[in-house]
Short mmCIF file of C-alpha atoms and ligand atoms in Angstrom, two decimals:
data_model
loop_
_atom_site.label_atom_id
_atom_site.label_comp_id
_atom_site.label_asym_id
_atom_site.label_seq_id
_atom_site.Cartn_x
_atom_site.Cartn_y
_atom_site.Cartn_z
CA MET B 1 -15.01 -4.68 39.65
CA ALA B 2 -11.71 -2.83 39.34
CA LYS B 3 -10.16 -6.02 38.12
CA GLU B 4 -12.80 -6.46 35.51
CA ARG B 5 -12.32 -2.97 34.26
CA LYS B 6 -8.63 -3.52 33.91
CA ASN B 7 -9.21 -6.61 31.83
CA ILE B 8 -11.50 -4.78 29.51
CA GLN B 9 -8.98 -1.99 29.12
CA ARG B 10 -6.14 -4.30 28.16
CA GLY B 11 -5.32 -4.28 24.52
CA CYS B 12 -5.36 -7.29 22.24
CA TRP B 13 -4.21 -8.07 18.70
CA SER B 14 -6.84 -7.88 16.00
CA SER B 15 -5.44 -10.83 14.08
CA ASN B 16 -2.85 -13.52 14.41
CA GLN B 17 -1.04 -12.08 11.42
CA GLY B 18 -0.82 -8.70 13.18
CA PHE B 19 0.67 -10.38 16.20
CA ILE B 20 3.22 -12.28 14.10
CA LEU B 21 4.37 -9.10 12.40
CA ALA B 22 4.65 -7.23 15.70
CA ALA B 23 6.62 -9.97 17.39
CA ALA B 24 8.82 -10.32 14.30
CA GLY B 25 9.25 -6.55 14.43
CA SER B 26 10.46 -6.86 17.97
CA ALA B 27 12.89 -9.61 17.04
CA VAL B 28 14.27 -8.02 13.91
CA GLY B 29 16.40 -5.20 15.23
CA LEU B 30 19.88 -3.80 15.35
CA GLY B 31 21.13 -7.10 16.65
CA THR B 32 19.74 -8.98 13.67
CA ILE B 33 20.89 -6.59 10.99
CA TRP B 34 24.15 -5.14 12.19
CA LYS B 35 25.56 -7.84 14.45
CA PHE B 36 24.70 -10.99 12.62
CA PRO B 37 26.75 -10.31 9.47
CA GLY B 38 29.87 -9.46 11.50
CA LYS B 39 29.50 -12.49 13.70
CA ALA B 40 28.86 -14.79 10.74
CA TYR B 41 32.06 -13.45 9.21
CA THR B 42 34.27 -13.86 12.27
CA GLY B 43 32.65 -17.17 13.11
CA GLY B 44 33.89 -18.71 9.87
CA GLY B 45 30.96 -18.04 7.49
CA GLY B 46 29.02 -21.20 6.68
CA ILE B 47 29.76 -23.02 9.90
CA PHE B 48 28.43 -20.11 11.97
CA CYS B 49 25.28 -19.96 9.87
CA LEU B 50 24.73 -23.67 10.32
CA LEU B 51 25.22 -23.50 14.08
CA TYR B 52 22.94 -20.49 14.22
CA LEU B 53 20.17 -22.43 12.48
CA LEU B 54 20.66 -25.33 14.78
CA VAL B 55 20.50 -23.37 18.03
CA THR B 56 17.55 -21.39 16.74
CA LEU B 57 15.63 -24.59 16.11
CA LEU B 58 16.68 -26.35 19.30
CA LEU B 59 16.65 -23.47 21.75
CA GLY B 60 15.42 -20.15 20.38
CA LEU B 61 12.12 -21.44 19.08
CA VAL B 62 11.67 -23.51 22.22
CA LEU B 63 12.07 -20.66 24.66
CA MET B 64 9.96 -18.31 22.56
CA LEU B 65 7.11 -20.79 22.69
CA GLY B 66 7.48 -20.94 26.48
CA GLU B 67 7.40 -17.17 26.86
CA PHE B 68 4.29 -16.80 24.70
CA ALA B 69 2.58 -19.53 26.69
CA VAL B 70 3.33 -17.71 29.96
CA GLY B 71 2.02 -14.42 28.61
CA ARG B 72 -1.14 -15.83 27.12
CA ALA B 73 -1.96 -18.02 30.09
CA ALA B 74 -1.73 -15.03 32.43
CA GLN B 75 -3.10 -12.24 30.19
CA LYS B 76 -1.10 -9.77 32.26
CA ASN B 77 1.96 -7.57 32.08
CA CYS B 78 5.18 -9.48 32.57
CA VAL B 79 5.59 -8.92 36.33
CA ALA B 80 1.99 -9.81 37.10
CA ALA B 81 2.16 -12.75 34.68
CA PHE B 82 4.92 -14.54 36.56
CA ARG B 83 3.31 -13.74 39.91
CA HIS B 84 -0.06 -14.95 38.69
CA LEU B 85 1.25 -18.29 37.54
CA ARG B 86 3.41 -18.91 40.64
CA LYS B 87 3.46 -16.84 43.81
CA GLY B 88 6.86 -15.41 44.60
CA TRP B 89 8.13 -15.39 41.02
CA ALA B 90 7.35 -11.80 40.09
CA TRP B 91 11.07 -11.07 40.19
CA VAL B 92 11.55 -12.81 36.86
CA GLY B 93 9.30 -10.16 35.35
CA PHE B 94 11.14 -7.41 37.20
CA LEU B 95 14.39 -8.65 35.77
CA GLY B 96 12.79 -8.50 32.34
CA VAL B 97 11.59 -4.93 32.81
CA PHE B 98 15.00 -3.94 34.12
CA SER B 99 16.80 -5.45 31.12
CA SER B 100 14.36 -3.77 28.76
CA LEU B 101 15.12 -0.45 30.40
CA ILE B 102 18.86 -0.85 30.01
CA VAL B 103 18.66 -2.03 26.43
CA MET B 104 16.39 0.94 25.70
CA LEU B 105 19.11 3.33 26.90
CA TYR B 106 21.31 2.44 23.97
CA TYR B 107 18.57 1.57 21.55
CA ALA B 108 17.22 5.13 21.87
CA GLU B 109 20.63 6.61 21.09
CA VAL B 110 21.61 4.31 18.27
CA GLY B 111 18.10 4.56 16.81
CA GLY B 112 18.66 8.33 16.82
CA TRP B 113 21.98 7.95 14.99
CA VAL B 114 20.34 5.76 12.38
CA LEU B 115 17.74 8.46 11.83
CA ALA B 116 20.55 11.04 11.59
CA TYR B 117 22.09 8.95 8.80
CA VAL B 118 18.79 8.72 6.94
CA ILE B 119 18.75 12.52 6.94
CA ALA B 120 22.45 12.71 6.11
CA TYR B 121 22.06 10.51 3.04
CA LEU B 122 19.18 12.70 1.93
CA ARG B 123 20.85 16.00 2.62
CA GLU B 124 24.59 15.72 2.38
CA PRO B 125 25.82 12.29 1.23
CA GLU B 126 28.98 13.85 -0.19
CA LEU B 127 30.00 14.93 3.32
CA VAL B 128 29.50 11.42 4.71
CA PHE B 129 31.46 9.91 1.83
CA ALA B 130 34.29 12.42 2.04
CA ASP B 131 35.33 11.32 5.51
CA PRO B 132 33.05 8.65 7.04
CA SER B 133 34.94 8.41 10.32
CA ALA B 134 34.98 12.16 10.90
CA TYR B 135 31.28 12.35 10.16
CA PHE B 136 30.46 9.64 12.65
CA ALA B 137 32.79 11.11 15.29
CA GLU B 138 31.16 14.51 14.88
CA LEU B 139 27.69 13.03 15.33
CA THR B 140 28.56 11.04 18.43
CA GLY B 141 30.48 13.74 20.18
CA GLN B 142 34.06 12.62 19.61
CA GLY B 143 34.68 15.70 17.52
CA GLU B 144 34.68 19.22 18.83
CA GLY B 145 31.78 20.69 20.71
CA PHE B 146 28.64 19.27 22.17
CA PRO B 147 26.90 16.63 20.00
CA TRP B 148 23.53 18.37 19.81
CA GLU B 149 22.26 16.17 17.05
CA GLY B 150 23.63 12.79 18.10
CA ALA B 151 22.87 13.06 21.81
CA LEU B 152 19.83 15.31 21.82
CA LEU B 153 17.89 15.98 18.69
CA PHE B 154 17.77 12.62 16.93
CA PRO B 155 17.39 10.35 19.99
CA LEU B 156 14.59 12.71 21.08
CA ILE B 157 12.83 12.35 17.72
CA PHE B 158 13.34 8.57 17.87
CA MET B 159 11.81 8.38 21.35
CA LEU B 160 8.91 10.62 20.41
CA LEU B 161 8.14 8.38 17.43
CA THR B 162 8.25 5.35 19.70
CA ALA B 163 5.90 7.06 22.14
CA PHE B 164 3.62 8.05 19.29
CA VAL B 165 3.27 4.44 18.10
CA LEU B 166 2.69 3.29 21.69
CA SER B 167 0.04 5.88 22.31
CA GLY B 168 -2.09 4.34 19.59
CA GLY B 169 -2.42 1.25 21.79
CA VAL B 170 -1.74 -2.37 20.99
CA ARG B 171 -4.07 -2.71 18.06
CA GLY B 172 -4.20 0.81 16.65
CA GLY B 173 -0.56 1.71 17.25
CA ILE B 174 1.80 -1.24 17.57
CA GLU B 175 0.01 -3.63 15.27
CA LYS B 176 -0.75 -1.07 12.60
CA PHE B 177 2.75 0.31 12.56
CA ASN B 178 4.36 -3.12 12.28
CA ALA B 179 1.96 -4.14 9.53
CA LEU B 180 3.36 -1.24 7.54
CA ALA B 181 7.01 -1.33 8.60
CA MET B 182 7.78 -5.02 8.33
CA PRO B 183 6.72 -5.62 4.71
CA LEU B 184 8.61 -2.45 3.70
CA LEU B 185 11.67 -3.66 5.54
CA LEU B 186 11.58 -6.99 3.74
CA LEU B 187 11.13 -5.31 0.39
CA PHE B 188 14.10 -3.02 0.99
CA LEU B 189 16.21 -5.96 2.08
CA PHE B 190 15.56 -7.82 -1.16
CA VAL B 191 16.30 -4.75 -3.25
CA LEU B 192 19.57 -4.13 -1.40
CA ALA B 193 20.62 -7.77 -1.60
CA PHE B 194 20.10 -7.58 -5.34
CA ALA B 195 22.17 -4.39 -5.52
CA THR B 196 25.16 -5.58 -3.51
CA LEU B 197 25.20 -9.06 -5.02
CA SER B 198 25.61 -7.58 -8.44
CA LEU B 199 28.85 -5.84 -7.42
CA PRO B 200 31.96 -7.33 -8.99
CA GLY B 201 33.71 -9.59 -6.50
CA ALA B 202 30.58 -10.22 -4.48
CA GLU B 203 30.28 -13.95 -5.29
CA GLU B 204 33.36 -14.65 -3.29
CA GLY B 205 31.70 -13.24 -0.18
CA LEU B 206 28.61 -15.25 -0.77
CA ARG B 207 30.65 -18.39 -1.21
CA PHE B 208 32.47 -17.70 2.06
CA LEU B 209 29.19 -17.10 3.85
CA PHE B 210 27.54 -20.32 2.81
CA SER B 211 30.30 -22.87 2.47
CA VAL B 212 30.69 -24.90 5.62
CA ASP B 213 34.18 -25.63 6.87
CA PHE B 214 33.95 -28.00 9.83
CA SER B 215 37.53 -27.36 10.87
CA LYS B 216 36.40 -23.93 12.08
CA LEU B 217 33.93 -25.48 14.52
CA ASN B 218 34.74 -24.62 18.11
CA ALA B 219 33.14 -23.77 21.44
CA SER B 220 33.43 -20.03 21.14
CA THR B 221 31.69 -20.03 17.76
CA LEU B 222 28.92 -22.10 19.25
CA LEU B 223 28.50 -19.75 22.20
CA SER B 224 28.57 -16.75 19.98
CA ALA B 225 25.80 -18.28 17.82
CA LEU B 226 23.80 -19.06 20.93
CA GLY B 227 24.08 -15.55 22.36
CA GLN B 228 23.24 -14.01 19.03
CA CYS B 229 20.17 -16.23 18.70
CA PHE B 230 18.75 -15.27 22.10
CA PHE B 231 19.39 -11.60 21.58
CA SER B 232 18.08 -11.56 18.07
CA LEU B 233 14.86 -13.32 19.01
CA SER B 234 14.29 -10.84 21.91
CA LEU B 235 14.18 -13.68 24.39
CA GLY B 236 14.39 -13.59 28.14
CA MET B 237 13.38 -10.02 28.60
CA SER B 238 9.69 -10.53 29.10
CA VAL B 239 8.93 -8.66 25.93
CA MET B 240 7.58 -11.82 24.31
CA VAL B 241 5.64 -12.54 27.49
CA THR B 242 4.06 -9.10 27.20
CA TYR B 243 3.23 -9.52 23.51
CA GLY B 244 1.88 -13.01 24.20
CA SER B 245 -0.42 -11.61 26.85
CA TYR B 246 -2.39 -9.74 24.19
CA LEU B 247 -3.24 -12.99 22.43
CA SER B 248 -6.55 -14.78 22.72
CA SER B 249 -6.89 -18.49 23.28
CA GLY B 250 -8.05 -18.95 19.73
CA GLU B 251 -4.58 -18.43 18.30
CA ASN B 252 -2.17 -21.16 17.44
CA LEU B 253 1.08 -20.42 19.28
CA LEU B 254 3.08 -23.03 17.46
CA ARG B 255 2.37 -21.70 14.02
CA SER B 256 3.16 -18.17 15.19
CA VAL B 257 6.47 -19.17 16.71
CA TRP B 258 7.57 -20.82 13.46
CA ALA B 259 6.60 -17.75 11.45
CA ILE B 260 8.32 -15.26 13.78
CA THR B 261 11.53 -17.27 14.08
CA GLY B 262 11.51 -17.84 10.32
CA LEU B 263 11.13 -14.15 9.58
CA ASP B 264 13.90 -13.13 11.97
CA THR B 265 16.27 -15.75 10.59
CA LEU B 266 15.45 -14.75 7.04
CA VAL B 267 16.31 -11.13 7.81
CA ALA B 268 19.53 -12.11 9.56
CA PHE B 269 20.68 -14.22 6.59
CA LEU B 270 19.66 -11.62 4.08
CA SER B 271 21.56 -8.93 5.98
CA ALA B 272 24.62 -11.12 5.95
CA ALA B 273 24.14 -11.74 2.24
CA ILE B 274 24.07 -7.96 1.74
CA VAL B 275 26.92 -6.90 4.02
CA VAL B 276 29.50 -9.66 3.67
CA PRO B 277 29.67 -9.71 -0.16
CA ALA B 278 29.69 -5.91 -0.16
CA VAL B 279 32.74 -5.96 2.09
CA PHE B 280 34.46 -8.55 -0.08
CA ALA B 281 33.82 -6.32 -3.08
CA THR B 282 35.35 -3.28 -1.36
CA PRO B 283 39.04 -3.99 -0.70
CA GLN B 284 39.62 -0.81 1.36
CA ILE B 285 37.59 -1.98 4.32
CA SER B 286 37.57 -4.94 6.62
CA MET B 287 34.64 -6.65 8.24
CA GLY B 288 33.30 -5.55 11.62
CA GLU B 289 30.07 -5.23 13.49
CA GLY B 290 28.11 -2.67 15.45
CA GLY B 291 28.28 1.10 15.54
CA SER B 292 31.35 2.37 13.84
CA PHE B 293 31.36 -0.42 11.24
CA THR B 294 27.78 0.18 10.26
CA PHE B 295 28.16 3.95 10.10
CA THR B 296 31.65 4.32 8.69
CA ALA B 297 32.85 1.22 6.81
CA LEU B 298 29.55 0.84 5.04
CA ALA B 299 29.80 4.44 3.86
CA THR B 300 32.88 3.39 1.93
CA VAL B 301 30.91 0.53 0.38
CA PHE B 302 28.10 2.86 -0.64
CA SER B 303 30.41 5.53 -1.97
CA GLY B 304 32.07 3.07 -4.35
CA MET B 305 28.85 1.60 -5.62
CA PRO B 306 26.78 2.80 -8.58
CA GLY B 307 23.66 4.39 -7.12
CA GLY B 308 25.31 4.10 -3.70
CA VAL B 309 23.53 7.11 -2.24
CA TYR B 310 20.21 5.42 -2.84
CA ALA B 311 21.42 2.08 -1.58
CA GLY B 312 22.69 3.80 1.57
CA LEU B 313 19.45 5.65 2.07
CA LEU B 314 17.49 2.42 1.67
CA PHE B 315 19.77 0.67 4.12
CA TYR B 316 19.40 3.24 6.89
CA ILE B 317 15.66 3.54 6.39
CA LEU B 318 15.35 -0.20 6.81
CA LEU B 319 17.62 -0.16 9.84
CA PHE B 320 15.51 2.65 11.23
CA PHE B 321 12.32 0.62 10.91
CA ALA B 322 14.02 -2.38 12.47
CA ALA B 323 15.15 -0.28 15.45
CA LEU B 324 11.81 1.45 15.89
CA THR B 325 9.73 -1.75 15.87
CA SER B 326 12.08 -3.23 18.51
CA SER B 327 12.07 -0.15 20.71
CA VAL B 328 8.27 -0.09 20.57
CA SER B 329 8.19 -3.61 21.96
CA LEU B 330 10.77 -2.88 24.67
CA MET B 331 8.81 0.18 25.73
CA GLU B 332 5.54 -1.74 25.71
CA ALA B 333 6.97 -4.10 28.34
CA ILE B 334 7.86 -1.13 30.51
CA VAL B 335 4.69 0.84 29.86
CA SER B 336 2.33 -2.09 30.51
CA PHE B 337 4.20 -2.72 33.76
CA LEU B 338 3.88 0.92 34.85
CA SER B 339 0.23 1.17 33.95
CA GLU B 340 -0.99 -2.16 35.25
CA GLU B 341 1.25 -2.60 38.27
CA TRP B 342 1.64 0.96 39.45
CA GLY B 343 -1.74 2.10 38.19
CA LEU B 344 -0.44 5.00 36.09
CA PRO B 345 -2.76 6.02 33.26
CA ARG B 346 -1.28 4.62 30.06
CA ARG B 347 -0.58 8.05 28.65
CA LEU B 348 1.33 9.11 31.73
CA ALA B 349 3.23 5.81 31.74
CA ILE B 350 4.30 6.42 28.14
CA ARG B 351 5.34 10.00 28.79
CA SER B 352 7.27 9.36 31.95
CA SER B 353 9.17 6.36 30.62
CA THR B 354 9.97 8.19 27.39
CA ALA B 355 11.34 11.16 29.32
CA LEU B 356 13.33 8.99 31.68
CA ILE B 357 14.94 6.96 28.92
CA PHE B 358 15.68 10.01 26.87
CA LEU B 359 17.46 11.71 29.77
CA LEU B 360 19.41 8.65 30.92
CA GLY B 361 20.09 7.63 27.33
CA MET B 362 21.81 10.92 26.62
CA ALA B 363 24.56 9.88 29.00
CA TYR B 364 25.24 6.95 26.66
CA THR B 365 26.12 9.16 23.70
CA LEU B 366 27.99 11.59 25.93
CA SER B 367 30.27 8.83 27.06
CA TYR B 368 30.52 6.95 23.78
CA GLY B 369 34.00 6.24 22.42
CA GLY B 370 35.88 8.87 24.38
CA SER B 371 33.50 11.66 23.51
CA ALA B 372 34.95 15.17 23.74
CA ALA B 373 31.94 16.23 25.74
CA ALA B 374 32.54 13.14 27.87
CA LEU B 375 30.98 12.85 31.24
CA PRO B 376 33.69 12.56 33.85
CA LEU B 377 32.16 9.37 35.15
CA ARG B 378 34.16 6.20 35.70
CA PHE B 379 32.65 2.75 35.84
CA PHE B 380 34.15 -0.66 36.27
CA TRP B 381 33.64 -4.07 34.81
CA PHE B 382 35.37 -7.38 35.28
CA ASP B 383 36.31 -10.63 33.60
CA SER B 384 38.70 -13.46 34.31
CA GLY B 385 41.56 -10.98 33.93
CA GLY B 386 40.34 -8.82 36.82
CA VAL B 387 38.56 -5.53 37.24
CA TYR B 388 39.06 -2.75 34.69
CA PRO B 389 37.67 0.76 34.14
CA VAL B 390 35.07 1.37 31.43
CA SER B 391 33.07 4.32 30.18
CA LEU B 392 29.41 4.66 31.07
CA ALA B 393 28.42 3.70 27.51
CA GLU B 394 30.45 0.50 27.74
CA PHE B 395 29.04 -0.17 31.19
CA ILE B 396 25.46 0.05 29.92
CA GLU B 397 26.18 -2.39 27.09
CA LEU B 398 28.08 -4.79 29.33
CA LEU B 399 25.41 -4.77 31.99
CA ALA B 400 22.75 -5.62 29.44
CA ASP B 401 24.69 -8.12 27.32
CA ARG B 402 26.66 -9.98 29.89
CA LEU B 403 24.47 -9.88 32.95
CA ALA B 404 20.89 -8.71 32.74
CA ILE B 405 19.74 -10.41 29.54
CA PRO B 406 21.30 -13.86 30.08
CA LEU B 407 20.18 -13.83 33.70
CA ALA B 408 16.62 -12.91 32.74
CA ALA B 409 16.66 -15.58 29.99
CA LEU B 410 17.91 -18.22 32.40
CA ALA B 411 15.26 -17.32 34.95
CA SER B 412 12.41 -17.39 32.45
CA CYS B 413 13.54 -20.68 31.00
CA LEU B 414 13.83 -22.29 34.45
CA PHE B 415 10.42 -20.88 35.27
CA VAL B 416 8.76 -22.49 32.26
CA GLY B 417 10.60 -25.80 32.55
CA TRP B 418 10.64 -26.37 36.28
CA VAL B 419 8.42 -23.94 38.21
CA TRP B 420 5.28 -23.45 36.18
CA GLY B 421 6.04 -26.74 34.54
CA THR B 422 6.00 -28.08 31.04
CA ASP B 423 2.63 -29.82 31.59
CA SER B 424 0.89 -26.53 32.29
CA ALA B 425 2.68 -24.95 29.35
CA CYS B 426 1.67 -27.74 26.99
CA ARG B 427 -1.91 -27.49 28.16
CA GLU B 428 -1.80 -23.79 27.41
CA ILE B 429 -0.39 -24.43 23.95
CA ARG B 430 -2.86 -27.19 23.10
CA GLN B 431 -6.00 -25.45 24.37
CA GLN B 432 -7.96 -28.60 25.14
CA GLY B 433 -6.87 -30.33 22.01
CA LYS B 434 -7.74 -27.47 19.69
CA PHE B 435 -4.16 -27.42 18.46
CA SER B 436 -1.99 -30.45 18.00
CA PHE B 437 1.48 -30.35 19.53
CA SER B 438 3.05 -33.62 18.47
CA TRP B 439 6.55 -32.77 19.63
CA ALA B 440 5.50 -31.72 23.14
CA GLY B 441 7.75 -34.38 24.65
CA LEU B 442 10.79 -33.16 22.76
CA TRP B 443 9.94 -29.54 23.60
CA SER B 444 9.67 -30.33 27.30
CA PHE B 445 12.98 -32.12 27.23
CA LEU B 446 14.72 -29.24 25.47
CA ILE B 447 13.40 -26.53 27.74
CA LYS B 448 14.11 -28.50 30.90
CA TYR B 449 17.46 -30.03 30.17
CA LEU B 450 19.14 -28.37 27.21
CA ALA B 451 18.19 -24.68 27.47
CA PRO B 452 19.21 -23.95 31.07
CA PRO B 453 22.80 -25.22 30.83
CA ALA B 454 23.17 -23.58 27.40
CA ILE B 455 22.10 -20.19 28.77
CA ALA B 456 24.25 -20.70 31.85
CA CYS B 457 27.20 -21.15 29.47
CA ILE B 458 26.40 -17.83 27.78
CA LEU B 459 26.25 -16.17 31.16
CA LEU B 460 29.52 -17.62 32.38
CA GLY B 461 31.22 -17.20 28.99
CA GLY B 462 30.25 -13.52 29.01
CA LEU B 463 31.18 -12.80 32.59
CA PHE B 464 34.48 -14.57 32.66
CA PHE B 465 35.75 -14.83 29.10
CA GLY B 466 34.41 -11.57 27.74
CA LEU B 467 32.19 -13.23 25.19
CA SER B 468 29.76 -10.66 23.81
CA LEU B 469 26.11 -11.60 23.59
CA SER B 470 24.71 -9.20 21.10
N1 LIG T 1 15.99 -8.54 19.04
C1 LIG T 1 16.52 -7.21 19.02
C2 LIG T 1 17.56 -7.09 17.97
O1 LIG T 1 17.86 -7.99 17.25
C3 LIG T 1 17.16 -6.75 20.28
C4 LIG T 1 16.45 -7.15 21.52
C5 LIG T 1 16.93 -7.97 22.46
C6 LIG T 1 15.20 -6.81 21.82
N2 LIG T 1 15.98 -8.15 23.39
C7 LIG T 1 14.92 -7.46 23.04
C8 LIG T 1 14.23 -6.06 21.24
C9 LIG T 1 13.70 -7.38 23.62
C10 LIG T 1 13.03 -5.95 21.82
C11 LIG T 1 12.77 -6.62 22.99
O2 LIG T 1 18.15 -6.05 17.87
#
């Protein structure tokens, strides 16, 4: 009886299109928009893009299909899903929830900063343009005084918005919000691409980005493309298992996987086509990725561009949507775990996890980049060179990027390929012949033999050679 009630209470998507947009919303995030362009640049432009496409087709798509199959077959939160399919394997789900939690700690903060920049471009763009580095330092607490806005106010608003979307449930909240945010995001991307590509000097950047130079092909570029692909597609962290669990058996997983991967890749390439040419057209700055590049170097691009204030505003709004749709999916993995496994009412699960992440997340900003209000905490990390001290903010990122996510991805891929088994997965995908899956043999081969060693390389490369995943 109790079990039945639980099943009735579980959410589900209202349409396959809604599911596709939500999963694409999860995938398209900070990693896609602010890391991909930088990595494409350092990875040699065209050759990186080509490798990225290749690993996305051979591995990303393959693992995503496996995760959706697990979720849909079990119709449960990620911990219960792994346990339901094979006794003793709940830990894969736990690893996923744990990674989601850690990623959320910095997603909440950075999402807050993005929101702060949306407001800044509306309210005081001249201040941002006057001294981009000082503005960013002030926000993130490397200036004087306590960073009220960067550590408290904006991350809080960001988390409250995430909680608000979640409280509408799967169909009324997550699906509805993504159906609005994703088309807007795409529209803004196209408008921005048009704006930056018309800058003088931009063609050179575009040429660099899409001309393939095979002499730049090497193992570290390949690993970097691999890591980026897994992170960008939100794989390994049980988020796709959770989203898959709200699907009914009438949906075609294969078609969805193609659409989601296609959308994420489109956004990644468009972002690169916006950022790289813009950097080529702005001689004062050099290419980079992540926080300070996105907030400071890009300000120089926007300040030198006709209509730059509007372009900047559009860019941060789109980044904000991308971050919010991803954080919603990360939180859904945590919330569905808390409510279904621990029996918390959904509302309480949302509130408590929001509060926890907000409080812990604050420590991220307070230890970011040698913040003046820095917490006197010391952490350590290691690579082949030995053990070295890091700040808490660095520790959180390293733990997620180098350990938790690749480990969770490896576990879930071994689970699909070897524990649950590719036969069961194919049966789940085919639904008694309702859907044809002509490349099932190839898929099984890839997930059993190619994906595990590839992910193991990311794990080892990150742990010992300091290769960054996201
Ligand atoms: N894909 C997201 C991005 O590109 C980041 C991410 C990694 C993520 N794993 C996730 C988001 C799991 C949601 C769920 O930024």
